[in-house]
mmCIF file of C-alpha atoms and ligand atoms in Angstrom:
data_model
loop_
_atom_site.group_PDB
_atom_site.id
_atom_site.type_symbol
_atom_site.label_atom_id
_atom_site.label_comp_id
_atom_site.label_asym_id
_atom_site.label_seq_id
_atom_site.Cartn_x
_atom_site.Cartn_y
_atom_site.Cartn_z
ATOM 1 C CA MET A 253 6.739 -11.321 -19.006
ATOM 2 C CA PRO A 254 8.399 -14.404 -17.468
ATOM 3 C CA THR A 255 11.991 -13.787 -16.429
ATOM 4 C CA THR A 256 14.675 -16.142 -15.238
ATOM 5 C CA ASN A 257 16.616 -15.553 -12.061
ATOM 6 C CA ALA A 258 19.710 -14.956 -14.174
ATOM 7 C CA SER A 259 18.184 -12.007 -16.028
ATOM 8 C CA ALA A 260 16.632 -10.745 -12.780
ATOM 9 C CA ALA A 261 20.060 -10.610 -11.169
ATOM 10 C CA ALA A 262 21.402 -8.348 -13.933
ATOM 11 C CA ARG A 263 18.728 -5.698 -13.448
ATOM 12 C CA ILE A 264 17.877 -3.229 -10.769
ATOM 13 C CA ASP A 265 14.109 -3.385 -10.467
ATOM 14 C CA LEU A 266 12.685 -0.233 -8.833
ATOM 15 C CA ARG A 267 9.175 -0.579 -10.319
ATOM 16 C CA SER A 268 7.664 -1.568 -6.987
ATOM 17 C CA ASP A 269 8.336 -3.179 -3.603
ATOM 18 C CA THR A 270 6.062 -6.001 -4.788
ATOM 19 C CA VAL A 271 8.886 -7.475 -6.901
ATOM 20 C CA THR A 272 10.780 -8.923 -3.914
ATOM 21 C CA ARG A 273 11.267 -12.690 -3.925
ATOM 22 C CA PRO A 274 11.000 -14.725 -0.739
ATOM 23 C CA THR A 275 14.420 -15.313 0.848
ATOM 24 C CA PRO A 276 15.698 -18.863 1.399
ATOM 25 C CA GLU A 277 14.898 -18.420 5.130
ATOM 26 C CA MET A 278 11.339 -17.316 4.348
ATOM 27 C CA ARG A 279 10.886 -20.248 1.961
ATOM 28 C CA ARG A 280 12.122 -22.594 4.693
ATOM 29 C CA ALA A 281 9.690 -21.112 7.235
ATOM 30 C CA MET A 282 6.892 -21.612 4.705
ATOM 31 C CA ALA A 283 7.902 -25.194 3.946
ATOM 32 C CA ASP A 284 8.023 -26.020 7.665
ATOM 33 C CA ALA A 285 4.703 -24.357 8.561
ATOM 34 C CA GLU A 286 2.218 -26.272 10.663
ATOM 35 C CA VAL A 287 -1.044 -26.278 8.690
ATOM 36 C CA GLY A 288 -4.723 -27.201 8.906
ATOM 37 C CA ASP A 289 -7.834 -26.551 6.816
ATOM 38 C CA ASP A 290 -8.566 -22.882 7.483
ATOM 39 C CA VAL A 291 -11.993 -23.005 5.822
ATOM 40 C CA LEU A 292 -13.070 -26.167 7.666
ATOM 41 C CA ASP A 293 -11.865 -25.751 11.243
ATOM 42 C CA GLY A 294 -8.825 -23.484 11.237
ATOM 43 C CA ASP A 295 -5.148 -23.411 10.323
ATOM 44 C CA PRO A 296 -2.862 -22.910 13.346
ATOM 45 C CA THR A 297 -0.300 -20.726 11.528
ATOM 46 C CA VAL A 298 -3.009 -18.493 10.031
ATOM 47 C CA GLN A 299 -4.498 -18.164 13.512
ATOM 48 C CA ARG A 300 -1.081 -17.194 14.885
ATOM 49 C CA LEU A 301 -0.703 -14.498 12.207
ATOM 50 C CA GLU A 302 -4.226 -13.157 12.756
ATOM 51 C CA ALA A 303 -3.717 -12.977 16.539
ATOM 52 C CA ARG A 304 -0.329 -11.264 16.155
ATOM 53 C CA VAL A 305 -1.603 -8.623 13.720
ATOM 54 C CA ALA A 306 -4.755 -7.955 15.754
ATOM 55 C CA GLU A 307 -2.527 -7.379 18.792
ATOM 56 C CA LEU A 308 -0.102 -5.118 16.891
ATOM 57 C CA LEU A 309 -2.974 -3.017 15.544
ATOM 58 C CA GLY A 310 -4.880 -2.995 18.848
ATOM 59 C CA LYS A 311 -7.952 -4.529 17.193
ATOM 60 C CA GLU A 312 -10.260 -7.295 18.437
ATOM 61 C CA ARG A 313 -10.197 -9.457 15.338
ATOM 62 C CA ALA A 314 -8.208 -10.056 12.189
ATOM 63 C CA TYR A 315 -8.664 -12.115 9.026
ATOM 64 C CA PHE A 316 -5.980 -13.314 6.592
ATOM 65 C CA PHE A 317 -6.768 -12.534 2.944
ATOM 66 C CA PRO A 318 -5.043 -13.611 -0.272
ATOM 67 C CA SER A 319 -4.520 -9.980 -1.331
ATOM 68 C CA GLY A 320 -4.779 -6.419 -0.122
ATOM 69 C CA THR A 321 -7.206 -5.686 -2.919
ATOM 70 C CA MET A 322 -9.635 -8.359 -1.716
ATOM 71 C CA ALA A 323 -9.286 -7.202 1.900
ATOM 72 C CA ASN A 324 -9.993 -3.584 0.865
ATOM 73 C CA GLN A 325 -13.024 -4.651 -1.153
ATOM 74 C CA ALA A 326 -14.304 -6.801 1.712
ATOM 75 C CA ALA A 327 -13.975 -3.855 4.106
ATOM 76 C CA VAL A 328 -15.998 -1.602 1.824
ATOM 77 C CA TRP A 329 -18.575 -4.360 1.401
ATOM 78 C CA LEU A 330 -18.837 -4.716 5.198
ATOM 79 C CA LEU A 331 -18.936 -1.030 6.139
ATOM 80 C CA ALA A 332 -20.610 0.831 3.260
ATOM 81 C CA ARG A 333 -24.237 0.687 2.164
ATOM 82 C CA ARG A 334 -25.259 0.003 -1.433
ATOM 83 C CA GLY A 335 -26.388 3.096 -3.301
ATOM 84 C CA THR A 336 -24.375 5.525 -1.166
ATOM 85 C CA GLU A 337 -21.045 7.325 -1.428
ATOM 86 C CA VAL A 338 -17.608 6.440 -0.110
ATOM 87 C CA LEU A 339 -15.324 9.408 0.560
ATOM 88 C CA LEU A 340 -11.627 8.854 -0.098
ATOM 89 C CA ASP A 341 -8.504 10.586 -1.360
ATOM 90 C CA ALA A 342 -8.698 11.226 -5.099
ATOM 91 C CA GLU A 343 -5.400 9.377 -5.726
ATOM 92 C CA SER A 344 -6.120 6.401 -3.481
ATOM 93 C CA HIS A 345 -5.407 2.813 -4.504
ATOM 94 C CA LEU A 346 -9.112 1.981 -3.996
ATOM 95 C CA ILE A 347 -9.996 4.438 -6.793
ATOM 96 C CA GLN A 348 -6.990 4.086 -9.079
ATOM 97 C CA TRP A 349 -5.981 0.421 -9.062
ATOM 98 C CA GLU A 350 -8.879 -1.855 -8.110
ATOM 99 C CA HIS A 351 -10.868 -1.931 -11.348
ATOM 100 C CA ALA A 352 -13.861 0.012 -10.014
ATOM 101 C CA GLY A 353 -14.500 -2.702 -7.431
ATOM 102 C CA LEU A 354 -16.349 -0.166 -5.300
ATOM 103 C CA ALA A 355 -18.960 0.162 -8.039
ATOM 104 C CA ALA A 356 -18.853 -3.398 -9.353
ATOM 105 C CA LEU A 357 -18.910 -5.224 -6.010
ATOM 106 C CA ALA A 358 -20.130 -2.948 -3.201
ATOM 107 C CA GLY A 359 -22.458 -0.878 -5.404
ATOM 108 C CA VAL A 360 -21.207 2.440 -4.086
ATOM 109 C CA GLN A 361 -20.169 5.656 -5.795
ATOM 110 C CA ILE A 362 -16.876 7.341 -5.056
ATOM 111 C CA ARG A 363 -16.662 10.889 -3.782
ATOM 112 C CA ALA A 364 -13.045 11.927 -4.253
ATOM 113 C CA VAL A 365 -11.522 14.116 -1.548
ATOM 114 C CA PRO A 366 -8.828 16.541 -2.762
ATOM 115 C CA ALA A 367 -5.499 17.007 -0.988
ATOM 116 C CA GLY A 368 -5.587 19.468 1.903
ATOM 117 C CA ALA A 369 -4.299 23.018 1.331
ATOM 118 C CA GLY A 370 -0.516 22.838 0.925
ATOM 119 C CA ARG A 371 -0.562 19.060 1.423
ATOM 120 C CA ARG A 372 -0.107 16.014 -0.750
ATOM 121 C CA VAL A 373 -2.991 13.996 0.732
ATOM 122 C CA MET A 374 -6.505 14.649 2.064
ATOM 123 C CA ASP A 375 -6.839 16.199 5.515
ATOM 124 C CA ALA A 376 -9.633 16.955 7.999
ATOM 125 C CA ALA A 377 -10.498 20.258 6.310
ATOM 126 C CA SER A 378 -10.669 18.874 2.757
ATOM 127 C CA LEU A 379 -12.695 15.904 4.029
ATOM 128 C CA ALA A 380 -15.136 18.143 5.910
ATOM 129 C CA ALA A 381 -15.522 20.359 2.839
ATOM 130 C CA THR A 382 -16.336 17.339 0.635
ATOM 131 C CA ILE A 383 -19.050 15.750 2.791
ATOM 132 C CA ARG A 384 -22.402 16.859 1.379
ATOM 133 C CA PRO A 385 -24.930 18.540 3.650
ATOM 134 C CA PRO A 386 -28.012 16.354 4.234
ATOM 135 C CA SER A 387 -30.423 16.653 1.331
ATOM 136 C CA LEU A 388 -33.473 14.862 0.041
ATOM 137 C CA HIS A 389 -31.920 15.034 -3.429
ATOM 138 C CA ALA A 390 -28.197 14.285 -3.056
ATOM 139 C CA PRO A 391 -26.474 10.944 -2.348
ATOM 140 C CA LYS A 392 -25.811 10.031 1.272
ATOM 141 C CA ALA A 393 -22.351 8.952 2.391
ATOM 142 C CA SER A 394 -21.778 5.714 4.311
ATOM 143 C CA LEU A 395 -17.979 5.322 4.639
ATOM 144 C CA VAL A 396 -14.663 7.196 4.670
ATOM 145 C CA CYS A 397 -11.395 5.506 3.618
ATOM 146 C CA PHE A 398 -7.818 6.628 4.384
ATOM 147 C CA GLU A 399 -4.574 5.384 2.824
ATOM 148 C CA ASN A 400 -1.354 5.358 4.867
ATOM 149 C CA THR A 401 1.325 5.468 3.621
ATOM 150 C CA HIS A 402 -0.164 7.008 0.520
ATOM 151 C CA ASN A 403 1.243 5.307 -2.554
ATOM 152 C CA GLY A 404 0.109 7.683 -5.320
ATOM 153 C CA ALA A 405 1.252 10.757 -3.389
ATOM 154 C CA GLY A 406 4.749 9.239 -3.016
ATOM 155 C CA GLY A 407 4.738 7.072 0.122
ATOM 156 C CA VAL A 408 3.432 9.986 2.194
ATOM 157 C CA VAL A 409 2.880 9.403 5.919
ATOM 158 C CA THR A 410 -0.226 10.916 7.506
ATOM 159 C CA SER A 411 0.466 11.316 11.235
ATOM 160 C CA ALA A 412 -1.664 9.541 13.831
ATOM 161 C CA ALA A 413 -2.878 12.967 15.021
ATOM 162 C CA ASP A 414 -3.990 13.980 11.505
ATOM 163 C CA LEU A 415 -5.717 10.608 11.067
ATOM 164 C CA LEU A 416 -7.607 11.120 14.324
ATOM 165 C CA ALA A 417 -8.647 14.614 13.209
ATOM 166 C CA MET A 418 -10.058 13.122 9.982
ATOM 167 C CA ALA A 419 -11.757 10.338 11.962
ATOM 168 C CA GLU A 420 -13.408 13.000 14.155
ATOM 169 C CA VAL A 421 -14.919 14.554 11.028
ATOM 170 C CA ALA A 422 -16.152 11.143 9.871
ATOM 171 C CA ARG A 423 -17.597 10.323 13.283
ATOM 172 C CA ALA A 424 -19.357 13.696 13.523
ATOM 173 C CA HIS A 425 -21.230 12.648 10.367
ATOM 174 C CA GLY A 426 -21.885 9.125 11.656
ATOM 175 C CA LEU A 427 -19.498 7.556 9.136
ATOM 176 C CA PRO A 428 -17.242 4.545 9.831
ATOM 177 C CA VAL A 429 -13.589 4.556 8.694
ATOM 178 C CA HIS A 430 -11.531 1.969 6.805
ATOM 179 C CA MET A 431 -7.786 2.476 6.438
ATOM 180 C CA ASP A 432 -5.816 0.985 3.541
ATOM 181 C CA GLY A 433 -2.570 0.442 5.425
ATOM 182 C CA ALA A 434 -0.830 -1.727 2.833
ATOM 183 C CA ARG A 435 2.392 0.092 3.821
ATOM 184 C CA LEU A 436 1.466 1.032 7.394
ATOM 185 C CA TRP A 437 4.667 -0.832 8.384
ATOM 186 C CA ASN A 438 6.661 1.882 6.611
ATOM 187 C CA ALA A 439 4.734 4.678 8.357
ATOM 188 C CA ALA A 440 5.556 3.155 11.768
ATOM 189 C CA VAL A 441 9.257 2.796 10.947
ATOM 190 C CA ALA A 442 9.501 6.312 9.461
ATOM 191 C CA THR A 443 7.934 8.017 12.482
ATOM 192 C CA GLY A 444 8.581 5.702 15.433
ATOM 193 C CA THR A 445 4.830 5.770 16.095
ATOM 194 C CA PRO A 446 3.443 2.410 17.280
ATOM 195 C CA ILE A 447 1.337 0.860 14.561
ATOM 196 C CA SER A 448 -1.669 0.686 16.915
ATOM 197 C CA HIS A 449 -1.694 4.503 17.227
ATOM 198 C CA PHE A 450 -2.149 4.798 13.471
ATOM 199 C CA ALA A 451 -4.890 2.153 13.629
ATOM 200 C CA ASP A 452 -6.829 4.001 16.363
ATOM 201 C CA CYS A 453 -8.532 6.181 13.729
ATOM 202 C CA ALA A 454 -10.212 3.289 11.934
ATOM 203 C CA ASP A 455 -12.924 0.662 12.382
ATOM 204 C CA THR A 456 -11.062 -1.627 9.984
ATOM 205 C CA VAL A 457 -7.438 -1.624 8.789
ATOM 206 C CA MET A 458 -5.813 -3.550 5.945
ATOM 207 C CA VAL A 459 -2.098 -4.340 6.097
ATOM 208 C CA SER A 460 -0.112 -6.088 3.347
ATOM 209 C CA PHE A 461 2.745 -8.596 3.565
ATOM 210 C CA SER A 462 3.737 -8.633 -0.097
ATOM 211 C CA LYS A 463 5.223 -5.128 -0.273
ATOM 212 C CA GLY A 464 8.224 -4.216 1.892
ATOM 213 C CA LEU A 465 7.822 -7.269 4.119
ATOM 214 C CA GLY A 466 8.710 -9.451 1.152
ATOM 215 C CA ALA A 467 6.152 -12.265 1.465
ATOM 216 C CA PRO A 468 4.839 -13.713 -1.823
ATOM 217 C CA VAL A 469 1.179 -12.806 -1.170
ATOM 218 C CA GLY A 470 -1.186 -11.898 1.618
ATOM 219 C CA ALA A 471 -2.898 -9.208 3.630
ATOM 220 C CA VAL A 472 -4.822 -8.977 6.886
ATOM 221 C CA LEU A 473 -8.030 -7.088 7.585
ATOM 222 C CA ALA A 474 -8.270 -6.185 11.281
ATOM 223 C CA GLY A 475 -10.982 -4.382 13.187
ATOM 224 C CA SER A 476 -13.591 -4.427 15.888
ATOM 225 C CA SER A 477 -15.763 -7.522 16.379
ATOM 226 C CA ASP A 478 -18.746 -5.422 15.331
ATOM 227 C CA ALA A 479 -17.200 -4.209 12.079
ATOM 228 C CA LEU A 480 -15.960 -7.707 11.211
ATOM 229 C CA ALA A 481 -19.011 -9.690 12.334
ATOM 230 C CA ASP A 482 -19.617 -10.894 8.751
ATOM 231 C CA ALA A 483 -15.995 -10.880 7.581
ATOM 232 C CA TRP A 484 -15.644 -14.660 7.438
ATOM 233 C CA VAL A 485 -18.754 -14.962 5.243
ATOM 234 C CA VAL A 486 -17.773 -12.096 2.939
ATOM 235 C CA ARG A 487 -14.231 -13.426 2.520
ATOM 236 C CA LYS A 488 -15.572 -16.860 1.578
ATOM 237 C CA ARG A 489 -18.111 -15.361 -0.833
ATOM 238 C CA MET A 490 -15.340 -13.415 -2.567
ATOM 239 C CA GLY A 491 -13.371 -16.634 -3.014
ATOM 240 C CA GLY A 492 -10.851 -15.756 -0.321
ATOM 241 C CA GLY A 493 -11.348 -18.818 1.878
ATOM 242 C CA MET A 494 -8.032 -20.693 1.736
ATOM 243 C CA ARG A 495 -7.332 -24.203 3.022
ATOM 244 C CA GLN A 496 -3.720 -25.007 4.104
ATOM 245 C CA SER A 497 -2.946 -21.294 4.017
ATOM 246 C CA GLY A 498 -0.546 -21.569 6.951
ATOM 247 C CA ILE A 499 2.140 -21.957 4.271
ATOM 248 C CA LEU A 500 1.380 -18.383 3.156
ATOM 249 C CA ALA A 501 0.849 -17.068 6.682
ATOM 250 C CA ALA A 502 4.285 -18.402 7.653
ATOM 251 C CA GLY A 503 5.818 -16.170 4.968
ATOM 252 C CA ALA A 504 3.911 -13.196 6.365
ATOM 253 C CA LEU A 505 5.016 -13.979 9.948
ATOM 254 C CA HIS A 506 8.606 -14.304 8.764
ATOM 255 C CA GLY A 507 8.380 -10.941 7.013
ATOM 256 C CA LEU A 508 6.961 -9.325 10.148
ATOM 257 C CA GLU A 509 9.796 -10.606 12.282
ATOM 258 C CA HIS A 510 12.743 -10.260 9.902
ATOM 259 C CA GLN A 511 11.846 -7.639 7.289
ATOM 260 C CA TRP A 512 9.823 -5.033 9.178
ATOM 261 C CA PRO A 513 12.811 -3.665 11.154
ATOM 262 C CA ARG A 514 14.793 -3.516 7.893
ATOM 263 C CA LEU A 515 12.460 -0.971 6.220
ATOM 264 C CA ALA A 516 14.561 1.912 7.621
ATOM 265 C CA ASP A 517 17.278 0.864 5.134
ATOM 266 C CA ASP A 518 14.815 1.236 2.242
ATOM 267 C CA HIS A 519 13.881 4.716 3.446
ATOM 268 C CA ALA A 520 17.537 5.806 3.660
ATOM 269 C CA ARG A 521 18.186 4.476 0.141
ATOM 270 C CA THR A 522 15.185 6.334 -1.256
ATOM 271 C CA ARG A 523 16.493 9.579 0.287
ATOM 272 C CA ALA A 524 19.914 8.939 -1.254
ATOM 273 C CA LEU A 525 18.313 8.365 -4.649
ATOM 274 C CA ALA A 526 16.251 11.550 -4.264
ATOM 275 C CA ASP A 527 19.403 13.571 -3.489
ATOM 276 C CA ALA A 528 21.158 12.157 -6.569
ATOM 277 C CA ILE A 529 18.281 13.018 -8.919
ATOM 278 C CA ASP A 530 16.803 16.276 -7.628
ATOM 279 C CA GLY A 531 17.304 19.214 -9.966
ATOM 280 C CA VAL A 532 18.851 17.246 -12.856
ATOM 281 C CA GLY A 533 17.618 18.847 -16.089
ATOM 282 C CA GLY A 534 14.882 20.618 -14.096
ATOM 283 C CA ALA A 535 13.502 17.383 -12.590
ATOM 284 C CA ARG A 536 11.994 17.792 -9.124
ATOM 285 C CA VAL A 537 11.676 14.983 -6.603
ATOM 286 C CA VAL A 538 8.821 14.838 -4.140
ATOM 287 C CA PRO A 539 10.764 14.725 -0.836
ATOM 288 C CA PRO A 540 10.269 11.087 0.247
ATOM 289 C CA ASP A 541 8.844 10.155 3.660
ATOM 290 C CA THR A 542 9.404 6.421 3.123
ATOM 291 C CA ASN A 543 10.487 4.039 0.334
ATOM 292 C CA ILE A 544 8.609 5.556 -2.633
ATOM 293 C CA LEU A 545 10.150 8.292 -4.774
ATOM 294 C CA MET A 546 8.122 10.366 -7.223
ATOM 295 C CA VAL A 547 10.057 12.468 -9.750
ATOM 296 C CA ASP A 548 8.309 15.262 -11.674
ATOM 297 C CA LEU A 549 9.750 16.279 -15.046
ATOM 298 C CA PRO A 550 9.303 19.647 -16.779
ATOM 299 C CA HIS A 551 8.570 17.900 -20.109
ATOM 300 C CA PRO A 552 6.406 14.821 -20.905
ATOM 301 C CA VAL A 553 9.363 12.522 -21.552
ATOM 302 C CA VAL A 554 8.765 9.851 -18.887
ATOM 303 C CA PRO A 555 8.297 7.020 -21.440
ATOM 304 C CA ALA A 556 11.626 7.880 -23.089
ATOM 305 C CA VAL A 557 13.428 8.170 -19.732
ATOM 306 C CA VAL A 558 11.980 4.832 -18.560
ATOM 307 C CA ALA A 559 13.047 3.144 -21.836
ATOM 308 C CA ARG A 560 16.537 4.634 -21.648
ATOM 309 C CA ALA A 561 16.978 3.462 -18.030
ATOM 310 C CA ALA A 562 15.605 -0.001 -18.865
ATOM 311 C CA ALA A 563 18.191 -0.380 -21.612
ATOM 312 C CA GLN A 564 20.800 0.085 -18.841
ATOM 313 C CA GLY A 565 19.093 -2.500 -16.621
ATOM 314 C CA VAL A 566 17.236 -0.069 -14.322
ATOM 315 C CA LEU A 567 13.470 -0.578 -14.255
ATOM 316 C CA LEU A 568 11.215 2.331 -13.241
ATOM 317 C CA SER A 569 7.479 2.823 -13.118
ATOM 318 C CA PRO A 570 5.976 5.414 -15.513
ATOM 319 C CA TRP A 571 3.337 7.094 -13.320
ATOM 320 C CA THR A 572 2.225 9.759 -15.835
ATOM 321 C CA THR A 573 3.988 11.300 -18.843
ATOM 322 C CA THR A 574 5.623 13.832 -16.481
ATOM 323 C CA ARG A 575 5.951 11.736 -13.293
ATOM 324 C CA LEU A 576 7.978 8.585 -12.740
ATOM 325 C CA ARG A 577 8.140 6.380 -9.663
ATOM 326 C CA ALA A 578 11.077 4.506 -8.153
ATOM 327 C CA VAL A 579 10.610 2.213 -5.140
ATOM 328 C CA THR A 580 13.322 0.674 -2.978
ATOM 329 C CA HIS A 581 12.951 -2.730 -1.327
ATOM 330 C CA ARG A 582 14.794 -5.704 0.130
ATOM 331 C CA ASP A 583 16.264 -6.860 -3.173
ATOM 332 C CA VAL A 584 18.235 -3.657 -3.875
ATOM 333 C CA ASP A 585 21.311 -2.693 -1.823
ATOM 334 C CA ASP A 586 23.318 0.543 -1.509
ATOM 335 C CA ALA A 587 25.484 -0.213 -4.538
ATOM 336 C CA MET A 588 22.466 -0.978 -6.749
ATOM 337 C CA VAL A 589 20.702 2.212 -5.686
ATOM 338 C CA HIS A 590 23.880 4.211 -6.345
ATOM 339 C CA ARG A 591 24.138 2.655 -9.819
ATOM 340 C CA ALA A 592 20.415 3.327 -10.445
ATOM 341 C CA GLY A 593 20.983 6.976 -9.537
ATOM 342 C CA GLU A 594 23.750 7.288 -12.133
ATOM 343 C CA VAL A 595 21.614 5.659 -14.827
ATOM 344 C CA ILE A 596 18.566 7.819 -14.038
ATOM 345 C CA VAL A 597 20.641 11.028 -13.972
ATOM 346 C CA ALA A 598 22.116 10.188 -17.396
ATOM 347 C CA ALA A 599 18.669 9.369 -18.817
ATOM 348 C CA LEU A 600 17.157 12.587 -17.434
ATOM 349 C CA GLU A 601 20.036 14.699 -18.751
ATOM 350 C CA ALA A 602 19.734 13.193 -22.232
ATOM 351 C CA GLU A 603 15.940 13.359 -22.560
ATOM 352 C CA LEU A 604 15.338 16.677 -20.788
ATOM 353 C CA HIS A 605 18.142 18.369 -22.695
ATOM 354 C CA ALA A 606 16.679 17.076 -25.974
ATOM 355 C CA ALA A 607 13.169 18.207 -24.962
ATOM 356 C CA ALA A 608 14.388 21.655 -23.853
ATOM 357 C CA SER A 609 16.194 22.288 -27.142
ATOM 358 C CA ALA A 610 13.396 20.873 -29.340
HETATM 359 C C1 PLP B 266 -0.507 -2.933 -3.172
HETATM 360 C C2 PLP B 266 -1.566 -2.117 -2.559
HETATM 361 C C3 PLP B 266 -2.842 -2.646 -2.365
HETATM 362 C C4 PLP B 266 -3.271 -4.008 -2.860
HETATM 363 O O1 PLP B 266 -2.549 -5.063 -2.345
HETATM 364 P P1 PLP B 266 -2.440 -6.415 -3.216
HETATM 365 O O2 PLP B 266 -2.024 -7.432 -2.204
HETATM 366 O O3 PLP B 266 -1.411 -6.167 -4.265
HETATM 367 O O4 PLP B 266 -3.785 -6.691 -3.785
HETATM 368 C C5 PLP B 266 -3.784 -1.830 -1.762
HETATM 369 N N1 PLP B 266 -3.479 -0.589 -1.365
HETATM 370 C C6 PLP B 266 -2.258 -0.041 -1.529
HETATM 371 C C7 PLP B 266 -1.978 1.332 -1.052
HETATM 372 C C8 PLP B 266 -1.259 -0.785 -2.153
HETATM 373 O O5 PLP B 266 -0.061 -0.237 -2.364
#
């Protein structure tokens, strides 16, 4: 639905951190970007972004992609073998939100890994238990994927140590690892762990610039020279070769420099929102690690709560009929999050009280 800036200003949009608009400074950096033809012989600003991200992640090479989805799909194409299985967390973006690209493009089948015992995401034990023993009759696996932070679990951080433990399991079975690190920036800020330590577990890593970093589009796929030997070809085949893409890369570089350090504010605001909501009408928040808040309701009234909040100008994401999601980002400040808390509390009280007495 197209919206004007005037109507956007009146609402508090917590549906996702993808809704951020580029700041005037970011737009200026994009307008001033030095550009070339990146498909023909290279764009200097894209090359600067790729070199910077490769260095940050401690990887040999990096490629700029138009979206995180395309970069994820390219990674699976590069690392997995047709007619085999890819093991990944049951709630991962690659399974839930990429239109079965694993099947449609890479020709692989998913093997969903459940959350570890007492955890919200897969761990080394649940991964090990899901890998099939070698058999003449069962599918072989060819790839393991991680997601960090984990969106569907509520912005959950998996520590670098836990990632390495999972990577050990993968390696013991001869399987390469891809990490969907769309929000790896948040994991680094939340834990103080250098981003390269998180990346150590994986052959390839995707990071996104259009979430908390506030760029309009863009992602990078980084990895070893071996893993990415055919990345340029695969990106072009998928339609991801872009010409004067330095204009987009400049937005990503600006986000890296000016928005990355700011993510701690988003995390603090999400905790404040969680404190305001927890327990209201029996609602339970998933304690947030980063900028994503999941709220579980004792009755299936999420659509009604979301509608009630929207009528007050607060937009939320209906995750299931009993779970809603609220995400903080650059375009909401303390006052807006405080106001959102009041609106959500009122909506929960009204709908959960009605449901309880029905
Ligand atoms: C947003 C997201 C993606 C996809 O990124 P796009 O640039 O929107 O295609 C992939 N993985 C995760 C975990 C995400 O949150």
